[in-house]
Coordinates of C-alpha atoms in Angstrom, one line a residue:
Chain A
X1 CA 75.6 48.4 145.4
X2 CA 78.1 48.2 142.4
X3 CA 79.0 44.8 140.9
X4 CA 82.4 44.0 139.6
X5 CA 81.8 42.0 135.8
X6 CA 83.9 41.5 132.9
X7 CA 83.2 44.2 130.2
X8 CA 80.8 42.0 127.7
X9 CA 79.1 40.7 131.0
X10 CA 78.5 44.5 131.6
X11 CA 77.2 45.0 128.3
X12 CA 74.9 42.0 128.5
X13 CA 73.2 42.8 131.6
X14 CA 72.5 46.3 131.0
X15 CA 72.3 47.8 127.7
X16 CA 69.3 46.2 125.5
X17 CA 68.3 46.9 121.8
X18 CA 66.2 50.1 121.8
X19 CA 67.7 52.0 125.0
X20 CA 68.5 55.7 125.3
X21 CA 72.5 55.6 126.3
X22 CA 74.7 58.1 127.2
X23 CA 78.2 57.4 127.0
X24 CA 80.2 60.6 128.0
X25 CA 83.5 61.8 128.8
X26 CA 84.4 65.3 127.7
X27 CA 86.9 64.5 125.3
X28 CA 88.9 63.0 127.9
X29 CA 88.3 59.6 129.4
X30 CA 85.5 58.9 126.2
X31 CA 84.8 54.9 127.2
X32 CA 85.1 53.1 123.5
X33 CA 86.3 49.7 125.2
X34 CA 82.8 49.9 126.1
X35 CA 81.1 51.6 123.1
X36 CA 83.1 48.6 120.9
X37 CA 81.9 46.3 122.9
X38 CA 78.5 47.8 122.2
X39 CA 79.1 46.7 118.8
X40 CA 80.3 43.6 119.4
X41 CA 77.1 42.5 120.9
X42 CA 75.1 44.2 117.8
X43 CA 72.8 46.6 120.0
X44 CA 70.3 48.1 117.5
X45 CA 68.1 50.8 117.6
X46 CA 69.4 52.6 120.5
X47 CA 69.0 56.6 120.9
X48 CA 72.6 57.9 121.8
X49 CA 72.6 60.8 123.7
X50 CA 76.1 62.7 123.7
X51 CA 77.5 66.5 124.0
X52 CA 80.6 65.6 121.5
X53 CA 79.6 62.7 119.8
X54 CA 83.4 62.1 118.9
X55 CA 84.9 59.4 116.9
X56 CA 83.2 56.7 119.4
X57 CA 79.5 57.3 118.0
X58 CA 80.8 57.4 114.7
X59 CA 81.9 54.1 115.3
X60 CA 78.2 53.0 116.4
X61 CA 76.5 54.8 114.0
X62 CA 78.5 53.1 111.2
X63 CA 77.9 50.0 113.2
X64 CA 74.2 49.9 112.7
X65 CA 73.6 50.1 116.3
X66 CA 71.7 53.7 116.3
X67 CA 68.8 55.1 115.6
X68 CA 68.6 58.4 117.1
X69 CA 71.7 60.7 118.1
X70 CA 71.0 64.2 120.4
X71 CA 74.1 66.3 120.6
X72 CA 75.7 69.7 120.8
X73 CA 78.7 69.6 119.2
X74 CA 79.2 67.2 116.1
X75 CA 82.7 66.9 114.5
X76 CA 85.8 65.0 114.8
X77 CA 87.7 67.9 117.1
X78 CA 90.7 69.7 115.5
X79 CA 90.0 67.2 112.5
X80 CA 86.6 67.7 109.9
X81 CA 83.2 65.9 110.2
X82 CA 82.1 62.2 111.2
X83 CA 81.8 60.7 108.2
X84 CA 79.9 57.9 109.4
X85 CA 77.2 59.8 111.0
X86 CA 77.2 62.2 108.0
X87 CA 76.5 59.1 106.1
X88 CA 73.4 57.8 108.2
X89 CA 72.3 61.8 108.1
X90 CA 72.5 61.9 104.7
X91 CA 72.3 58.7 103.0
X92 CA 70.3 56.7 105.3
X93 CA 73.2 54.3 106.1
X94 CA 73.4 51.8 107.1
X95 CA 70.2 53.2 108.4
X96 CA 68.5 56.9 109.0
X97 CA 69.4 58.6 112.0
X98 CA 67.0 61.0 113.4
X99 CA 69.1 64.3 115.0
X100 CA 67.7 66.1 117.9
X101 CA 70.8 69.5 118.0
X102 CA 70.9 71.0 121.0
X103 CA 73.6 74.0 122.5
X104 CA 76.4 72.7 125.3
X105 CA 75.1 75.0 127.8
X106 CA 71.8 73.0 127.0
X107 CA 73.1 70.0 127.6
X108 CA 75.1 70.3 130.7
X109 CA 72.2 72.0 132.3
X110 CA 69.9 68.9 131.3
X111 CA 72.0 66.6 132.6
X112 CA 72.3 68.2 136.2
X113 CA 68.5 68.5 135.8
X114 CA 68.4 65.1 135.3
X115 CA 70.8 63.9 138.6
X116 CA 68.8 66.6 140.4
X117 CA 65.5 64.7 139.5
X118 CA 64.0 67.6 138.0
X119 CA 61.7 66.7 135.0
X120 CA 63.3 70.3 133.1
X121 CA 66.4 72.5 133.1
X122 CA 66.4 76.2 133.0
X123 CA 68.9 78.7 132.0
X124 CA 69.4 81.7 130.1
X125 CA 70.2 80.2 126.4
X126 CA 69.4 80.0 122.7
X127 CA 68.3 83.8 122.9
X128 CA 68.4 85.0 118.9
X129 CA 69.6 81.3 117.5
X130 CA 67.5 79.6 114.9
X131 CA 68.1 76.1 116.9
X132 CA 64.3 76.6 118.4
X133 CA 63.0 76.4 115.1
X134 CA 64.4 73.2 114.8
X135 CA 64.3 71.4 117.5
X136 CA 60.8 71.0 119.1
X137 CA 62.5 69.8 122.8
X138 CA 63.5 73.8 122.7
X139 CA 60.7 76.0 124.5
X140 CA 61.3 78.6 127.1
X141 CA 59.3 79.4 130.5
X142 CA 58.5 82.9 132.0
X143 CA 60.3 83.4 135.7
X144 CA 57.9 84.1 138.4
X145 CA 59.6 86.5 140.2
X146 CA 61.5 89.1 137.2
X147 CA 59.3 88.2 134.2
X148 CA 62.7 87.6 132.3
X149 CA 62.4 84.4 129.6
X150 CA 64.5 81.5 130.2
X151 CA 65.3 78.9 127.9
X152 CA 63.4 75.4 129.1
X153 CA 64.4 71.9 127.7
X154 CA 63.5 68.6 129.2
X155 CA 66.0 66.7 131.7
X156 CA 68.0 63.9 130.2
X157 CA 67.2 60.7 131.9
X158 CA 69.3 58.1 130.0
X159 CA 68.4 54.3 130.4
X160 CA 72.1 53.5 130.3
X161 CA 75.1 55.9 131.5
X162 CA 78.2 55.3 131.0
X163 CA 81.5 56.5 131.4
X164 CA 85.6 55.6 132.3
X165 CA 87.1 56.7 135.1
X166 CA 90.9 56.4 136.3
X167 CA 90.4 53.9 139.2
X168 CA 87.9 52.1 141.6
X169 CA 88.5 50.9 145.1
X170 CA 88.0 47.1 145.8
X171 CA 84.7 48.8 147.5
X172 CA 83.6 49.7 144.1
X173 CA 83.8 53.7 144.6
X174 CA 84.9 55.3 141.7
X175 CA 87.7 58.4 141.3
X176 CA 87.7 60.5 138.4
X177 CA 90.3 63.3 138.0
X178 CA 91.1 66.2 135.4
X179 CA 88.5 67.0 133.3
X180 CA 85.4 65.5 134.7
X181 CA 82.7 66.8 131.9
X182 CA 79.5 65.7 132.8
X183 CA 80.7 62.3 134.4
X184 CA 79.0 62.6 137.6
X185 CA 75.7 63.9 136.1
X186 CA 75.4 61.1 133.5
X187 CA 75.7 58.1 136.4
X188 CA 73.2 60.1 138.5
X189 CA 70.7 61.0 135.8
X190 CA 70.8 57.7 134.1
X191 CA 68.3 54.5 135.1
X192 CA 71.3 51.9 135.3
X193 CA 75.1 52.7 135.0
X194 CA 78.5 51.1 133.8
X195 CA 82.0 52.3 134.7
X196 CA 84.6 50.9 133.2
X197 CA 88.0 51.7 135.2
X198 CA 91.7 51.9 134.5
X199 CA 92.8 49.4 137.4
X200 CA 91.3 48.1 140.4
X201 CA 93.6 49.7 144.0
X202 CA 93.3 49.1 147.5
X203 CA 92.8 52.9 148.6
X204 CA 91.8 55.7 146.2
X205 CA 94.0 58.1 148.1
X206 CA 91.7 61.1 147.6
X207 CA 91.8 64.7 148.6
X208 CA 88.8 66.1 150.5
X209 CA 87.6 67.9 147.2
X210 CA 88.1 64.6 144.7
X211 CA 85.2 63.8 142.2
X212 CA 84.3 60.6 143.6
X213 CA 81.0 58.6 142.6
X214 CA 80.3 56.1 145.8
X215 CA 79.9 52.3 144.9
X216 CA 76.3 52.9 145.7
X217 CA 75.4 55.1 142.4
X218 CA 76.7 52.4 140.4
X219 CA 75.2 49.4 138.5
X220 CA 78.6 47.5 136.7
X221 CA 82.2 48.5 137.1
X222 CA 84.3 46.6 134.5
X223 CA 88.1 47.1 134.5
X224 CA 89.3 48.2 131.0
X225 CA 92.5 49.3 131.0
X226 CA 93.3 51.8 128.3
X227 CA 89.7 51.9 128.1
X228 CA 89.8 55.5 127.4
X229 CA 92.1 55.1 123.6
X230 CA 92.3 57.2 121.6
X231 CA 91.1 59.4 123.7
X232 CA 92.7 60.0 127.1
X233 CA 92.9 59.3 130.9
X234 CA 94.8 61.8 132.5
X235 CA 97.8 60.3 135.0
X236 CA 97.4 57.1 132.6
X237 CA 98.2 57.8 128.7
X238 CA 98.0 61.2 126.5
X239 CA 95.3 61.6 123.4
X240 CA 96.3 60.4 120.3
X241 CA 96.0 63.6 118.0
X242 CA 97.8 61.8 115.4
X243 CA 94.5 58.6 115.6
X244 CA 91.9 61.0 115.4
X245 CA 93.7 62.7 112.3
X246 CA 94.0 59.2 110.9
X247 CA 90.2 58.5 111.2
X248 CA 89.5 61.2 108.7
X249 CA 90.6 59.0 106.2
X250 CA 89.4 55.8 107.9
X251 CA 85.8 56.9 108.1
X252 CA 85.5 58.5 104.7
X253 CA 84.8 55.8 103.1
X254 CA 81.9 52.7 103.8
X255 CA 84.5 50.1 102.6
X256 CA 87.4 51.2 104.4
X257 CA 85.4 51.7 107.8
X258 CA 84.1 48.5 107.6
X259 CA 87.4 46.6 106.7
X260 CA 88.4 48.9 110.2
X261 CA 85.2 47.6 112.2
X262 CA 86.1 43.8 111.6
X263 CA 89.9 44.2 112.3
X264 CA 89.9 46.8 115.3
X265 CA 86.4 45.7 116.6
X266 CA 85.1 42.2 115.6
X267 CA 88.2 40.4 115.7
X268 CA 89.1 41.7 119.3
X269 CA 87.7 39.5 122.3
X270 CA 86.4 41.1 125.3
X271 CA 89.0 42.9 127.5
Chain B
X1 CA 114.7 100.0 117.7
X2 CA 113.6 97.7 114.5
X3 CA 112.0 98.9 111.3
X4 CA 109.7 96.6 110.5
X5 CA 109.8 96.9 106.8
X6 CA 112.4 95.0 106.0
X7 CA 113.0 93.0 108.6
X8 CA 109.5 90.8 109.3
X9 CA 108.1 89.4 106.7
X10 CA 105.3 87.5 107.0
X11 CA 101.8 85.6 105.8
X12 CA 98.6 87.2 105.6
X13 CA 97.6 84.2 108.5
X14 CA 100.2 85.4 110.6
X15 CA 98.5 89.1 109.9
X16 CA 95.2 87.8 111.3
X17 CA 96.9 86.0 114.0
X18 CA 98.5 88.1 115.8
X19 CA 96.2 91.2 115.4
X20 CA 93.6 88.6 116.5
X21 CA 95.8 88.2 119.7
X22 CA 95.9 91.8 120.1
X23 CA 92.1 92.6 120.9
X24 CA 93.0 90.8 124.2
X25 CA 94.4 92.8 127.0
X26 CA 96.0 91.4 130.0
X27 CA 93.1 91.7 132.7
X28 CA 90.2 90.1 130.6
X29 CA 88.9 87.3 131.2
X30 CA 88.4 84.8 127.8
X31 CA 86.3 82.3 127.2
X32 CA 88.7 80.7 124.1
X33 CA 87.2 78.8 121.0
X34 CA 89.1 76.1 119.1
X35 CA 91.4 76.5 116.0
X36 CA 92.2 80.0 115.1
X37 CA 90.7 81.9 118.4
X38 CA 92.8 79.6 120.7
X39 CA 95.8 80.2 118.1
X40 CA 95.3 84.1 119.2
X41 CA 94.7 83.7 122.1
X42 CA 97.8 82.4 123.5
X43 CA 99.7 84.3 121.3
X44 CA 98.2 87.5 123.2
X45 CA 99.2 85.1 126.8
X46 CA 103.1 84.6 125.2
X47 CA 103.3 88.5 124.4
X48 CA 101.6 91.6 125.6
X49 CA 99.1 89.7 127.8
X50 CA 101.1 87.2 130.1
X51 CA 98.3 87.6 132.9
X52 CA 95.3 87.2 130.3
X53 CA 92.9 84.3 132.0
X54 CA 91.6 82.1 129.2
X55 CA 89.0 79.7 129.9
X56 CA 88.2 76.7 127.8
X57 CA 84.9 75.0 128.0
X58 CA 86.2 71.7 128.9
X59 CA 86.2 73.3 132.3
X60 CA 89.7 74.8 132.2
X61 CA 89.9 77.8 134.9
X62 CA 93.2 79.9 133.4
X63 CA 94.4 77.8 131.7
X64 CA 98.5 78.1 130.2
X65 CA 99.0 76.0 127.6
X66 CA 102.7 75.3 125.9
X67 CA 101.3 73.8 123.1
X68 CA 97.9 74.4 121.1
X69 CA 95.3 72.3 121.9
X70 CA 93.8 69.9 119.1
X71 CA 90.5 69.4 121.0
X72 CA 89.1 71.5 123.7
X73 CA 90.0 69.3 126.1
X74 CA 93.5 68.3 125.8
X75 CA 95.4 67.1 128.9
X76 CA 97.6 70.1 128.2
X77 CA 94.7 72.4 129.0
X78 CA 94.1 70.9 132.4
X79 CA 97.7 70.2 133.2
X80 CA 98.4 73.4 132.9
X81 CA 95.3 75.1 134.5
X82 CA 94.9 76.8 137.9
X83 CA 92.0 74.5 138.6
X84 CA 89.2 72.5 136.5
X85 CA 85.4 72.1 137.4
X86 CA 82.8 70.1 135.7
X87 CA 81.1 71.5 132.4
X88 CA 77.9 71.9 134.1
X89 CA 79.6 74.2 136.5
X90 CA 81.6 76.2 133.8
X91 CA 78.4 77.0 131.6
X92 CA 76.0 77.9 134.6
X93 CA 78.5 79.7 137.0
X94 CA 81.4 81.0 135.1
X95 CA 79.8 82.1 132.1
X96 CA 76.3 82.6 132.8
X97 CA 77.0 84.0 136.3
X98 CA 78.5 86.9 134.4
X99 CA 82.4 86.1 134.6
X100 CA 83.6 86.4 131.1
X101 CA 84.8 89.6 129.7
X102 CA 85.3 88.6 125.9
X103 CA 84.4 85.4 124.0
X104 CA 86.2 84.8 121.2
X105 CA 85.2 82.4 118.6
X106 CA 85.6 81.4 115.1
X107 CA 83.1 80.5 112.5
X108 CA 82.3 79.2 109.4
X109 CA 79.8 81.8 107.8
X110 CA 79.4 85.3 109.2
X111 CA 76.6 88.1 108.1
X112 CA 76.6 91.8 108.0
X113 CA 75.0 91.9 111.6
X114 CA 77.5 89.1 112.3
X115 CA 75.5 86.4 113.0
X116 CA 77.5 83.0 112.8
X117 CA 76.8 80.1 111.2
X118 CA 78.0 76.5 112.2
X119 CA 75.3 74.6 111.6
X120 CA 74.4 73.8 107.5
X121 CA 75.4 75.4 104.5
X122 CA 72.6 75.2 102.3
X123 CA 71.9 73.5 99.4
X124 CA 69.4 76.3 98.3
X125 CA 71.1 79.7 98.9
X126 CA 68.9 81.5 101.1
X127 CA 67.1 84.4 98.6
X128 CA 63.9 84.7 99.9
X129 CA 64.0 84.6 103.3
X130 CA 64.4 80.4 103.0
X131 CA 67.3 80.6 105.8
X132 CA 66.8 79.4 108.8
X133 CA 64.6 76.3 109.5
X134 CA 65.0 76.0 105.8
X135 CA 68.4 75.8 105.2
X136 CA 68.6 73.1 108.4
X137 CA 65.9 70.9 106.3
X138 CA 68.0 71.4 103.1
X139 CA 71.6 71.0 103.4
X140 CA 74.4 71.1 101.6
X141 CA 77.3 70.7 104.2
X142 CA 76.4 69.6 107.9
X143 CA 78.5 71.4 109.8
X144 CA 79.4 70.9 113.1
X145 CA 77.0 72.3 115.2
X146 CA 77.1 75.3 118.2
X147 CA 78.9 73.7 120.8
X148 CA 79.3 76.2 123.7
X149 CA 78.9 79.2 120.8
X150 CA 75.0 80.3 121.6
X151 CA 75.8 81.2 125.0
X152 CA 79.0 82.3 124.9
X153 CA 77.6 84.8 122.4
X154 CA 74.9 85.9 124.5
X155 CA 76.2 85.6 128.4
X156 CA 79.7 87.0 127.5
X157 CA 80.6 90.9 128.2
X158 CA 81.6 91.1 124.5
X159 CA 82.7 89.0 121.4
X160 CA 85.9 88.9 119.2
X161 CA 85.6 86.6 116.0
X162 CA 88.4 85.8 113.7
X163 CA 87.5 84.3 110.8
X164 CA 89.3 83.8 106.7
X165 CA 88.1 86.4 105.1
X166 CA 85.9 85.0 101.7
X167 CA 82.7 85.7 99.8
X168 CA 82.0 81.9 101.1
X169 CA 82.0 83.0 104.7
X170 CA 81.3 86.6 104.4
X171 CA 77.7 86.1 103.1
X172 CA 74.8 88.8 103.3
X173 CA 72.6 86.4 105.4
X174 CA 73.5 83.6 107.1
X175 CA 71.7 80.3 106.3
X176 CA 71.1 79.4 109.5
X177 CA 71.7 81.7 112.7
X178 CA 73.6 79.3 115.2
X179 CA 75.3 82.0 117.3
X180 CA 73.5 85.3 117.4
X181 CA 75.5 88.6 116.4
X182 CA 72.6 91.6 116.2
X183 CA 70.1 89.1 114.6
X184 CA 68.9 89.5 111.4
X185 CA 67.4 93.1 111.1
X186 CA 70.4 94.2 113.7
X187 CA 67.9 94.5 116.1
X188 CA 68.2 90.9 117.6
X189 CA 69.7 92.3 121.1
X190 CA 67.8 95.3 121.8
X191 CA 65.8 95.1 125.1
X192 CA 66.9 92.0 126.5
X193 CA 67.7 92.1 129.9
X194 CA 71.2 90.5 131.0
X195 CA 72.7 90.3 127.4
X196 CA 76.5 90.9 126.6
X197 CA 76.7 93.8 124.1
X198 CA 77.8 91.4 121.8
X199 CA 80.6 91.3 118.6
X200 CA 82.3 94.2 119.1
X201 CA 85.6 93.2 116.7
X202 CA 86.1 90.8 113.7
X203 CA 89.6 90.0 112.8
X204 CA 90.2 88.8 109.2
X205 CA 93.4 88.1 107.2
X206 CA 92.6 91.0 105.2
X207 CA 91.3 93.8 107.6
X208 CA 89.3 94.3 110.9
X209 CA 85.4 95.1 111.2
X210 CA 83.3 96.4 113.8
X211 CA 79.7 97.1 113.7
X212 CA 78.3 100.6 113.1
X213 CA 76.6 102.3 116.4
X214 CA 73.3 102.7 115.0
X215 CA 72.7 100.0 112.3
X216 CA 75.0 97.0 113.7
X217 CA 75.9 96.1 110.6
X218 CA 79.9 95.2 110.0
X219 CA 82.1 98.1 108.7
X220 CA 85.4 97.9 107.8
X221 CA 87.4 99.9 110.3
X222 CA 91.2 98.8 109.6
X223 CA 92.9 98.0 106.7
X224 CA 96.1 95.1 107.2
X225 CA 99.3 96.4 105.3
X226 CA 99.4 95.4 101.6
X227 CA 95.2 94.9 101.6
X228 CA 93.1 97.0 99.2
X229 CA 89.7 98.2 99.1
X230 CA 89.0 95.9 96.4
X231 CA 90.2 92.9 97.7
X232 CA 87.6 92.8 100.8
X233 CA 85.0 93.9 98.4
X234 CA 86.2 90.8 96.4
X235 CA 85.7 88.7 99.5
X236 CA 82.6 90.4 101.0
X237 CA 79.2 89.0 100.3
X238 CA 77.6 92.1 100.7
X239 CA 78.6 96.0 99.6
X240 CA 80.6 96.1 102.7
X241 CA 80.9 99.8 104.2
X242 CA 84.2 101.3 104.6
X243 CA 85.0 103.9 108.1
X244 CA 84.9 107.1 106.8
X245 CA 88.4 107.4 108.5
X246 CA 90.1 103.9 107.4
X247 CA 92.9 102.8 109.6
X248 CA 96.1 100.7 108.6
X249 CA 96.8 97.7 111.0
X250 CA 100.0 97.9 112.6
X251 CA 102.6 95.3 111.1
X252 CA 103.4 92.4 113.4
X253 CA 106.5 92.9 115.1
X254 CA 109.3 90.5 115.7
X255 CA 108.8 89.0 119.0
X256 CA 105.0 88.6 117.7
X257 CA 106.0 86.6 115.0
X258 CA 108.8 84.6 116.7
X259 CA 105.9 83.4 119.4
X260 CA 103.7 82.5 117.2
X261 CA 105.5 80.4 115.2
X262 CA 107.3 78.8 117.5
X263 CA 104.0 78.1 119.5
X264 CA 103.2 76.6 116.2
X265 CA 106.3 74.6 115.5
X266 CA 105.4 73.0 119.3
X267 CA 101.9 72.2 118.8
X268 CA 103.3 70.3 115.3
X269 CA 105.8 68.3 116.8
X270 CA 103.6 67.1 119.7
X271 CA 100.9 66.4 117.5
X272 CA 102.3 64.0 115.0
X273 CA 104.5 62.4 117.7
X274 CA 102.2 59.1 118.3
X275 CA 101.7 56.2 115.9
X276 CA 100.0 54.9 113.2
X277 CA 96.5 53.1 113.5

């Protein structure tokens, strides 16, 4: 059963230094209240796990928080590169990062693998692209019944998912609505979760077809209101194009980030 | 009736645009990239396609946007969509299951078996055979990555690329293959079962290419108006092939023009209206 805790309490409890993390959100409903508050509490080491790692890991990767990043798609959306994880690729800081690239389609299907509690996911991927030969969690299996080769990559099974979500009932079920990514998979794959919420309401008022995770697949539920910025949460606030064009600039240089990071995430209390 | 000659005028951009938007007709089914595929794509929905379904891979089920999106998953996307499912669902079912005609992406280096490359851009270029895993271990520029490209490439009926046309992005081998076009000998597709045929147009701001029968390898088919042969020589980092019958492009016509750029004016406006960090 789901506990209701502050943010930082959240945090506390169940993120340690040297997890592997997933914090998703398909471009909508991206949690930074809780990835900042990530950084606030100086995590360190942790493997990230992400389809679009967004400005959000770029944020923890200039941090110092990570170690390890797998992904599918890395770049500011609409925008250029994350500079700050270009800068750990590249130039070791603050510190290396190891990269394990992987398709969408890859990821996806690993996640369900993973909330299916199946140790791999199979599909019909990476035929003729070089990411094989460069990523050793890429091998393929034979089908037993057509002979056809399927692509074969191991289930993600995170320590730590977490995710926003519009709203919670005082139950602690969870609604999600518009696009809902790989929200559900990431609670149910991962070993402990955190969902941070928009507001707290007596009855979620769902349809018979709503994405709802029960109070029962859930560790923490933190209300965060405009948890979700820049990015978005549909029914609450739009995305903020104009931010994520800003960050270009913000991230491009060490100085600048880190003059950001002390005034935007240091200097900010827990919500 | 108009006569287009001296009454559009307009930017070699435009030019790719809108014949971009053309390849689409109205009963496909798209699976849309970001940036300049999404850009056609809607123009194609505002003009001769208003029924055209376009599928983003935020989960977006025919989708209708007003304004472009900046991401691929803007709220406008879903707003506007006849229904949304979960990522999971729209890689496994919708596009693996066999439900995309065309996939049309965007790149930022293309081969002469149009291969695509979104992944590095080496720091050594790739003589030699050192592409691939060597060009990953060696970059120059990290580039974004694949995203939903592999598979769209593969599970799709078909692909349309539009891409700037320049010796930087038209390169004889790609350093790194993200997104398979015919693989490197042109052969990369033969005798696989349940495989789209693959690219079967590339739109550029100078003219349009499709790969030869036999060999695979990218042609030019169509020049635009105004383009010579030596200018996508220029541009072309291999001896590109010209059709043996060249065709001109058809000029964009009025209504093209005034729907893209109002779609354009739109997507400006909403874009810059928020505030400042």
């Amino acid at each position: 059963m789901t506990t209701f805790m502050t943010l930082k309490e959240a945090i506390a409890t169940y993120v340690k230094d040297g997890d592997t993390i997933a914090l998703e959100g398909f471009t909508h409903l991206i949690p930074f209240a809780a990835g900042h508050e990530i950084i606030r509490q100086k995590r360190r080491n942790l493997s990230l796990i992400r389809m679009t790692p967004d400005l959000i890991y770029d944020q923890l990767v200039g941090a110092g928080c990570v170690r390890k990043l797998t992904f599918s798609w890395g770049g500011n959306p609409g925008v250029g590169s994350l500079h700050r994880v270009r800068d750990a690729i590249e130039n070791d800081y603050p510190c290396a990062l190891e990269t394990v690239e992987h398709s969408h389609a890859a990821m996806a299907n690993a996640y369900e693998a993973g909330a299916a509690g199946l140790p791999l996911a199979v599909f019909r991927g990476y035929v003729g692209s070089e990411l094989p030969l460069v990523n050793t969690e890429i091998s393929s299996i034979i089908c037993p019944f057509t002979g056809e080769q399927l692509a074969a990559i191991p289930a993600i099974k995170p320590d730590v998912g977490i995710i926003h979500a519009q709203k919670a009932d005082r139950a602690g079920n969870v609604l999600i609505e518009g696009i809902i990514g790989v929200q559900k998979e990431v609670v149910l794959s991962a070993k402990r979760s955190i969902v941070t919420v928009e507001e707290i309401v007596d009855n979620l008022d769902v349809t018979s077809n709503a994405c709802v995770l029960p109070a029962w697949t859930i560790d923490a539920i933190a209300v965060a209101p405009e948890g979700a910025k820049p990015s978005y949460t549909l029914g609450y606030y739009d995305r903020d194009n104009n931010y994520y064009k800003q960050w270009d600039n913000i991230s491009r240089d060490r100085d600048s980030f880190n003059q950001w990071l002390e005034s935007h995430v240091f200097a900010q209390g827990d919500v | 009736m108009t006569t287009p000659n001296n009454s559009t005028q307009y930017t070699s951009a435009e030019m790719m645009t809108i014949t971009a938007a053309r390849a689409l007709t109205n009963n496909m089914t798209c699976f849309v990239g970001i940036g300049l595929p999404s850009e056609a794509a809607n123009v194609a929905r505002l003009t001769h396609a208003p029924d055209v379904t376009l599928i983003y891979e935020s989960g977006t089920l025919q989708t209708k946007p007003d304004v472009l999106p900046l991401s691929i998953g803007d709220g406008e996307l879903c707003e506007s969509a006849l229904t949304t499912v979960s990522v999971p669902e729209m890689f496994r079912y919708w596009l693996q299951g066999g439900h995309i005609d065309a996939g049309f992406l965007g790149t930022a280096q293309i081969d002469r078996f149009a291969n695509l490359n979104t992944t590095v851009i080496a720091a050594n270029h790739p003589e030699g055979g050192k592409n691939g895993a060597h060009s990953y271990a060696n970059p120059r520029v990290r580039l974004p990555g694949g995203g939903g490209a592999p598979e769209i490439s593969t599970n799709a009926k078909e692909v349309f690329i539009t891409v700037k046309h320049s010796k930087r992005t038209f390169v004889k081998d790609v350093d790194f293959i993200t997104t398979i076009g015919f693989g490197r000998d042109g052969k990369g597709r033969d005798n696989l079962p349940n495989i789209g045929r693959g690219p079967s147009i590339v739109i550029t701001d100078l003219c349009i290419l499709k790969p030869d029968p036999q060999t695979k390898e990218l042609i030019v088919t169509s020049l635009h108006p105004g383009t010579t042969r030596e200018e996508v020589i220029e541009a072309t980092g291999w001896e590109v092939k010209f059709a043996n019958t060249l065709e001109a492009t058809p000029m964009p016509n009025e209504k093209e023009l005034s729907v893209l750029r109002e779609l354009k004016a739109r997507t400006e406006k909403a874009h810059s209206a928020q505030e400042a960090i």
